[in-house]
Amino acid sequence: MEFSNPAEAMEHIIANPDQFMAAMEGVPGFDDDALMNIALILSAQEQQQGQQVASGGEQQQAPSEPQSSQEEEQADESELVSYDSGSNESLSGPELSVPVLDAPEEENKMEQPGESQRSSTSSSHSTLTPPTHRRGNGTAKPKAQVEDGSSGDSSGEDEQGLGEDEHLVEDIDQTLTDEPTSSSTAAATRDAQEGETEAATSDQLARLSLLKELVDVLPTVVDGGGLSVIPIMQVILSICTHLNMSSSEKRVLVDVLKKCFTLINFDTEEAHCLVERTPQHEVKLVLLRFLGILLGYRKKDKLGKDAKATDVTDAKLLYVYTAKLLQKETNCVEVCLKLLQTLLKQQEVTHGEESSTSPSSPLKVAMPATSTDLTPFFQRDYVKANSNDLFRAYHRILADMAVMLPTELKKISDGSRKSRKLSFSSEWIDVLCEFLNNPSALSHVTKKPLKKLLVSICGSKDDYRQVRDMHYFTKKMDKVRDLCYQQSPILACIPAMLPHSVLLKVIDHLKVLCDQATSRPQNWQDFCIKDEGTLSLLMFSSVSLDEGLAPFIIKLLLIALTGKPLKVTEKGISDIESKLKNCSDNCNKMADRMIEVFLNHNLLQQFIVSFLLRSNSTVTRWQAHTLVYCLHRFCDTKGKVHLVDMLWKLWPEMPTYGLRATQFVDILGYLTISMKGTLTLERKLHIAQEAICQLKNQNRLLTEHPNAHIYAQLAGLVNFDGYYLESEPCFICTNPELPNSSLKLMGIKGEVRYSPNAMFVKLKNSYSISQFTILISDIKRSKMVRVINLYYSSRTVQNAIELKNKKAIWMKAQSATLTQGQNEVKFEFPLPIVACNIVLEFAEFFTNLQASPEVLQCPRCGTSVPAHPGVCSQCGENVFQCHKCRSINYDEKDPFLCNSCGVSKYAKFDYSLVGKECTSVDPIETDEDRSKTLSNINSLLEDADREYKRLVDHRHALDELLATVSSGSTPGLGVPSFGRHGMWAVGNTPSSNEGIVNRSIQEVALCYGRNCKLAYRLLSNLIRSVVESRKEVSEYDRQKVELARHEGIPVSPAVPPVLGWTKPREPEGGGATQKSCYGCATAAVGHCITLLKALAFCSETRQALVERKLISELVQFNQRGSNHSIQTNVQDLLCLLTKNNPRATEELCSCIFDRVMLVVKNYHLSANVATAVQPEINLLTATLAIRDNSWEERLKTVMMLFQKTRRHSNPVVVESVALPCLAIMKKLSQVV
């Protein structure tokens, strides 16, 4: 049916609605929204035609004029884009094709660039389009035009509205635009307004009337949910974006915005309720999205360079006007803050809601995807993916809107030169940083808008990084502080012993702190300067908690001190000196503060002892060495003096720590030399005297040691690798730093027991484990492991059967979740676990019912047997028995592991670990444990007494063998060979003369290298266990007394008194026990020579060393020995002392001459003349290499020795003394 005009078509539809609905029933894309759009368009067209008839033809124009206007309008509409530019989409259904702005940036990412536009209705039906109109060519319309195009009531209402709008423009609109209005601009505006056509005026009135009606309808559809209000908001948004911002349109826009504000209810006290999803809150979320779209509208960016100033002003008015009204009428920023805070607190609940769509959740009925266009509120891809529940990600959308609105308000506020800048409280920074730094919270909000808003608040990216790092450091340090102090409600300081699980959490926080501080060290340094408690906490923790935390804590202290991520190596100071150039003044502040904290809390001495002397880790000692050096470099003079004095205060205790004091002596010597201009002469002389006294004491100890003569003889006979004849074991020498090694679990097991899904392993000894690896092969897909739990226990048990029954002794180390077919599992332990027993539990499995065999194979005859009943019909065997040991588990039909042998028919496992043996004792938790520990101490002491007696017997046998070797009365000769286990064995008759060794020497090597070494190590382990057990008892008694005092209970006399504070890492041995160790005394001599060598570089201390007879001491006690490095350092030290010093040179030459001549005169008493004089000849050769003014005295000594020995009757003397002197003179003549 054909109609002459739209009014006739509309009358026909109204008169025959049933016929129209039947005709449109098969049209694709036709729905209620399309019907509503048609009605609105026809109404607007009818009103326009009525206005044209009333005007009497005044609006008639040339046929080409409307076409040009329509083309211009379409060109303007095609340039409408959002703030984050993207493709334009349609707001309404197929029949209403009005281009609008896009969604913000975070939703544009969901839109695919190649997505096609929605199809229109069928070509057999008429497509109705709205009338064209001009917009953007002026501001407020003349009042006469408004009155001509409306009735009397509406004219009066419009006039009143315009008057109020003029007042509103004076109060608000002048602050929205940066351009001030003038009389010339107003005149131009009035001329432009008078030139507008009445067709455009009628079109505007129609849109405004429709907009008012739709706004009035909004409260009635609130209970229908968010999906029901989106079509209305699409039409409202389309009309709002096409407003020319005249007075009447501004008034309507204000009404629309206020109505939205009322429906949203920007009340900070009720904002937290919006987090709960309800139909009413869904509507509020759509309204928030509407406000965000208006704020993100940027039409001015598409107007081009040739656009008029009025066009730019109108385009800018929409989003600026919206922003200003939003700030004036609502508490939008505060409400958004409250929303984010509430969402942050409920992130676990939100995570649970979103996790309901996991694969393990019940299946949902698939709903047909809706074809409704919901852009820009929801993009097409999102609608397709969430057709069942459009608001499924309710909390995520709400969080994005709570971030988007303040971001746009901030951007608009910053872009205006006259308006007041929008400010944000510190709570905003906290909540934004909490979202950005919390990975679990980021799953409920988009990261990019958060970062964008925080950058806008901070002002720059550098400030943003600093603010975010400060918040991150604060939260992490608070967690570390809580973990350290929550374990000790009684003590005011950090507890000495924290549970292993707590220490693992502390290490995790420290590791991430180290990573963040390494990436931006300057921010970490600034944080430590602002937060005074951080340094104190780190320093207290370093000396109080487990030593495994030390590398992370010292690294953080180093970065805080230097502001640079230094890489610590064994090169020491020379490697980092170049990296510390051009440091900021903050380094000096940090150094002074560290010195202050160290001195106020008496931590400096504990720190140096713990990490420069006591630590058994070379890496940790070098880290502490670097920290002390940097501390000395950046602190003031007073702090440097305090630091050097503290180091020298610990100098008398240096021999107690043996080889571990290497880094301590190195930093002590360097800092002392660097302070030579600050220290007084008296202080320097005192330092020199202390160094010489320490050397003399250690030389006397080595000389008077009861085993000195045995060690001296053994050094020339066997491969000397330790001192195994000490009556009191030294925990320093017997506990060297051993690297971790890869061990097979089956190689270190004592006993093993199995259950259907677990393996219980009792280890041969205690092991420190840093990594545990499981290799899986021959995987059967019918039953694959999904979860593996690793447990450990540090308690000793009598047999492995107890491991299955005593579940209370187990502590969970880690749990691993596997994927299907995964063939390797690794458990990493940042803090090594100490385990005597291990349990591997296969907790969960992937069960594939389809892959489960219905027919099994008989393990005996190979016949196929049905799974039910599972008995072979030929041989009668049970098919569910173990294929290896034929064991049958009657409690469980199909176990994963065999109860007897542990073999699994579903996979093969190989277990290995990375670790090393260690000493551990059972923890004491009850009085019964205390009694068992005391009983165990008595047993250990008895075993130690037996081992000591065995060591004494080996000592006597060794004395006899050495006496035999010295006397030369060997009963026979033999050739060495290796017997079982690589031990020495002695042959009877040599097959040849090559390699013949004195049989007594072989027996000496066997006795000392195997028997004495084994007995000494067993004795050392037993004594170490006794000491550790006593520590546990003492710690348990101390905690019990402290708890009784805290609860006000009188201490029972039965409880032994606690003497002082038990340090968590006490020196391993001490007092006379350590000072009598021959190995520690030898290491101390080397340290003394190293320090004296450093002091010899200073002229004042060098002269003091010479005056205190250091030269004679070195020549007499330290010039000869088995340690080549000590001999080299002694030669270098003597060369430094005698350089350009005639008196010292004369003393040294006299000592050398006298000692050589003494050997020459008594050559018949010496077993080896060459060996006796070799150290002196080497020293004389080294001194002649010095170029100074004392060379004549040294050459004179050489000539005298040559003259005395060149005619000697003994050729050995001539060869050992005269010929080397002749070679020296020849070399000197060649140089000359």
PDB file of N, CA and C in Angstrom, residues 572-610:
ATOM      1  N   GLY A 572      86.144  -7.406  46.166  1.00  0.00           N
ATOM      2  CA  GLY A 572      86.147  -6.487  47.295  1.00  0.00           C
ATOM      3  C   GLY A 572      86.001  -5.037  46.889  1.00  0.00           C
ATOM      4  N   ILE A 573      86.785  -4.176  47.548  1.00  0.00           N
ATOM      5  CA  ILE A 573      86.619  -2.730  47.425  1.00  0.00           C
ATOM      6  C   ILE A 573      86.969  -2.236  46.034  1.00  0.00           C
ATOM      7  N   SER A 574      87.971  -2.806  45.411  1.00  0.00           N
ATOM      8  CA  SER A 574      88.417  -2.320  44.104  1.00  0.00           C
ATOM      9  C   SER A 574      87.329  -2.450  43.049  1.00  0.00           C
ATOM     10  N   ASP A 575      86.421  -3.398  43.214  1.00  0.00           N
ATOM     11  CA  ASP A 575      85.399  -3.625  42.205  1.00  0.00           C
ATOM     12  C   ASP A 575      84.231  -2.651  42.312  1.00  0.00           C
ATOM     13  N   ILE A 576      83.985  -2.092  43.483  1.00  0.00           N
ATOM     14  CA  ILE A 576      82.810  -1.226  43.666  1.00  0.00           C
ATOM     15  C   ILE A 576      83.180   0.244  43.818  1.00  0.00           C
ATOM     16  N   GLU A 577      84.468   0.535  43.917  1.00  0.00           N
ATOM     17  CA  GLU A 577      84.857   1.935  44.130  1.00  0.00           C
ATOM     18  C   GLU A 577      84.428   2.810  42.959  1.00  0.00           C
ATOM     19  N   SER A 578      84.590   2.294  41.733  1.00  0.00           N
ATOM     20  CA  SER A 578      84.208   3.088  40.559  1.00  0.00           C
ATOM     21  C   SER A 578      82.702   3.278  40.455  1.00  0.00           C
ATOM     22  N   LYS A 579      81.914   2.378  41.043  1.00  0.00           N
ATOM     23  CA  LYS A 579      80.458   2.477  40.950  1.00  0.00           C
ATOM     24  C   LYS A 579      79.876   3.463  41.958  1.00  0.00           C
ATOM     25  N   LEU A 580      80.676   3.878  42.930  1.00  0.00           N
ATOM     26  CA  LEU A 580      80.157   4.768  43.971  1.00  0.00           C
ATOM     27  C   LEU A 580      80.456   6.237  43.697  1.00  0.00           C
ATOM     28  N   LYS A 581      80.937   6.542  42.505  1.00  0.00           N
ATOM     29  CA  LYS A 581      81.201   7.940  42.162  1.00  0.00           C
ATOM     30  C   LYS A 581      79.886   8.657  41.838  1.00  0.00           C
ATOM     31  N   ASN A 582      79.885   9.950  42.054  1.00  0.00           N
ATOM     32  CA  ASN A 582      78.727  10.810  41.758  1.00  0.00           C
ATOM     33  C   ASN A 582      77.469  10.369  42.508  1.00  0.00           C
ATOM     34  N   CYS A 583      77.635   9.998  43.769  1.00  0.00           N
ATOM     35  CA  CYS A 583      76.478   9.641  44.589  1.00  0.00           C
ATOM     36  C   CYS A 583      75.837  10.907  45.161  1.00  0.00           C
ATOM     37  N   SER A 584      74.570  10.843  45.457  1.00  0.00           N
ATOM     38  CA  SER A 584      73.827  11.999  45.955  1.00  0.00           C
ATOM     39  C   SER A 584      74.102  12.225  47.442  1.00  0.00           C
ATOM     40  N   ASP A 585      73.582  13.342  47.938  1.00  0.00           N
ATOM     41  CA  ASP A 585      73.737  13.657  49.358  1.00  0.00           C
ATOM     42  C   ASP A 585      72.917  12.726  50.245  1.00  0.00           C
ATOM     43  N   ASN A 586      71.930  12.055  49.644  1.00  0.00           N
ATOM     44  CA  ASN A 586      71.141  11.113  50.444  1.00  0.00           C
ATOM     45  C   ASN A 586      71.987   9.982  50.995  1.00  0.00           C
ATOM     46  N   CYS A 587      73.062   9.665  50.299  1.00  0.00           N
ATOM     47  CA  CYS A 587      73.948   8.601  50.790  1.00  0.00           C
ATOM     48  C   CYS A 587      74.574   9.005  52.123  1.00  0.00           C
ATOM     49  N   ASN A 588      74.974  10.262  52.232  1.00  0.00           N
ATOM     50  CA  ASN A 588      75.552  10.729  53.495  1.00  0.00           C
ATOM     51  C   ASN A 588      74.505  10.725  54.612  1.00  0.00           C
ATOM     52  N   LYS A 589      73.260  11.101  54.271  1.00  0.00           N
ATOM     53  CA  LYS A 589      72.198  11.073  55.286  1.00  0.00           C
ATOM     54  C   LYS A 589      71.927   9.656  55.758  1.00  0.00           C
ATOM     55  N   MET A 590      71.872   8.741  54.814  1.00  0.00           N
ATOM     56  CA  MET A 590      71.600   7.356  55.184  1.00  0.00           C
ATOM     57  C   MET A 590      72.727   6.779  56.029  1.00  0.00           C
ATOM     58  N   ALA A 591      73.966   7.100  55.679  1.00  0.00           N
ATOM     59  CA  ALA A 591      75.095   6.571  56.448  1.00  0.00           C
ATOM     60  C   ALA A 591      75.073   7.095  57.878  1.00  0.00           C
ATOM     61  N   ASP A 592      74.807   8.386  58.042  1.00  0.00           N
ATOM     62  CA  ASP A 592      74.742   8.946  59.397  1.00  0.00           C
ATOM     63  C   ASP A 592      73.597   8.330  60.193  1.00  0.00           C
ATOM     64  N   ARG A 593      72.462   8.095  59.523  1.00  0.00           N
ATOM     65  CA  ARG A 593      71.331   7.497  60.243  1.00  0.00           C
ATOM     66  C   ARG A 593      71.628   6.050  60.626  1.00  0.00           C
ATOM     67  N   MET A 594      72.272   5.304  59.743  1.00  0.00           N
ATOM     68  CA  MET A 594      72.623   3.928  60.076  1.00  0.00           C
ATOM     69  C   MET A 594      73.579   3.869  61.259  1.00  0.00           C
ATOM     70  N   ILE A 595      74.575   4.732  61.252  1.00  0.00           N
ATOM     71  CA  ILE A 595      75.514   4.765  62.369  1.00  0.00           C
ATOM     72  C   ILE A 595      74.775   5.102  63.663  1.00  0.00           C
ATOM     73  N   GLU A 596      73.844   6.035  63.576  1.00  0.00           N
ATOM     74  CA  GLU A 596      73.078   6.415  64.759  1.00  0.00           C
ATOM     75  C   GLU A 596      72.250   5.247  65.284  1.00  0.00           C
ATOM     76  N   VAL A 597      71.576   4.524  64.380  1.00  0.00           N
ATOM     77  CA  VAL A 597      70.769   3.373  64.803  1.00  0.00           C
ATOM     78  C   VAL A 597      71.665   2.285  65.382  1.00  0.00           C
ATOM     79  N   PHE A 598      72.791   2.036  64.747  1.00  0.00           N
ATOM     80  CA  PHE A 598      73.711   1.015  65.233  1.00  0.00           C
ATOM     81  C   PHE A 598      74.193   1.329  66.647  1.00  0.00           C
ATOM     82  N   LEU A 599      74.546   2.589  66.859  1.00  0.00           N
ATOM     83  CA  LEU A 599      75.114   2.958  68.158  1.00  0.00           C
ATOM     84  C   LEU A 599      74.042   3.046  69.239  1.00  0.00           C
ATOM     85  N   ASN A 600      72.858   3.553  68.887  1.00  0.00           N
ATOM     86  CA  ASN A 600      71.801   3.710  69.894  1.00  0.00           C
ATOM     87  C   ASN A 600      71.300   2.363  70.410  1.00  0.00           C
ATOM     88  N   HIS A 601      71.305   1.359  69.573  1.00  0.00           N
ATOM     89  CA  HIS A 601      70.761   0.057  69.960  1.00  0.00           C
ATOM     90  C   HIS A 601      71.843  -1.002  70.139  1.00  0.00           C
ATOM     91  N   ASN A 602      73.097  -0.596  70.138  1.00  0.00           N
ATOM     92  CA  ASN A 602      74.212  -1.532  70.331  1.00  0.00           C
ATOM     93  C   ASN A 602      74.156  -2.675  69.319  1.00  0.00           C
ATOM     94  N   LEU A 603      73.860  -2.327  68.093  1.00  0.00           N
ATOM     95  CA  LEU A 603      73.723  -3.339  67.043  1.00  0.00           C
ATOM     96  C   LEU A 603      74.977  -3.483  66.192  1.00  0.00           C
ATOM     97  N   LEU A 604      75.863  -2.507  66.247  1.00  0.00           N
ATOM     98  CA  LEU A 604      77.019  -2.535  65.360  1.00  0.00           C
ATOM     99  C   LEU A 604      77.909  -3.736  65.646  1.00  0.00           C
ATOM    100  N   GLN A 605      78.183  -3.971  66.904  1.00  0.00           N
ATOM    101  CA  GLN A 605      79.038  -5.102  67.256  1.00  0.00           C
ATOM    102  C   GLN A 605      78.372  -6.426  66.900  1.00  0.00           C
ATOM    103  N   GLN A 606      77.066  -6.550  67.161  1.00  0.00           N
ATOM    104  CA  GLN A 606      76.360  -7.780  66.814  1.00  0.00           C
ATOM    105  C   GLN A 606      76.355  -8.011  65.307  1.00  0.00           C
ATOM    106  N   PHE A 607      76.178  -6.930  64.548  1.00  0.00           N
ATOM    107  CA  PHE A 607      76.153  -7.057  63.097  1.00  0.00           C
ATOM    108  C   PHE A 607      77.501  -7.529  62.569  1.00  0.00           C
ATOM    109  N   ILE A 608      78.579  -6.926  63.046  1.00  0.00           N
ATOM    110  CA  ILE A 608      79.917  -7.298  62.564  1.00  0.00           C
ATOM    111  C   ILE A 608      80.245  -8.735  62.946  1.00  0.00           C
ATOM    112  N   VAL A 609      79.922  -9.106  64.167  1.00  0.00           N
ATOM    113  CA  VAL A 609      80.210 -10.467  64.618  1.00  0.00           C
ATOM    114  C   VAL A 609      79.376 -11.481  63.835  1.00  0.00           C
ATOM    115  N   SER A 610      78.123 -11.152  63.583  1.00  0.00           N
ATOM    116  CA  SER A 610      77.231 -12.106  62.927  1.00  0.00           C
ATOM    117  C   SER A 610      77.607 -12.346  61.477  1.00  0.00           C
TER     118      SER A 610
END
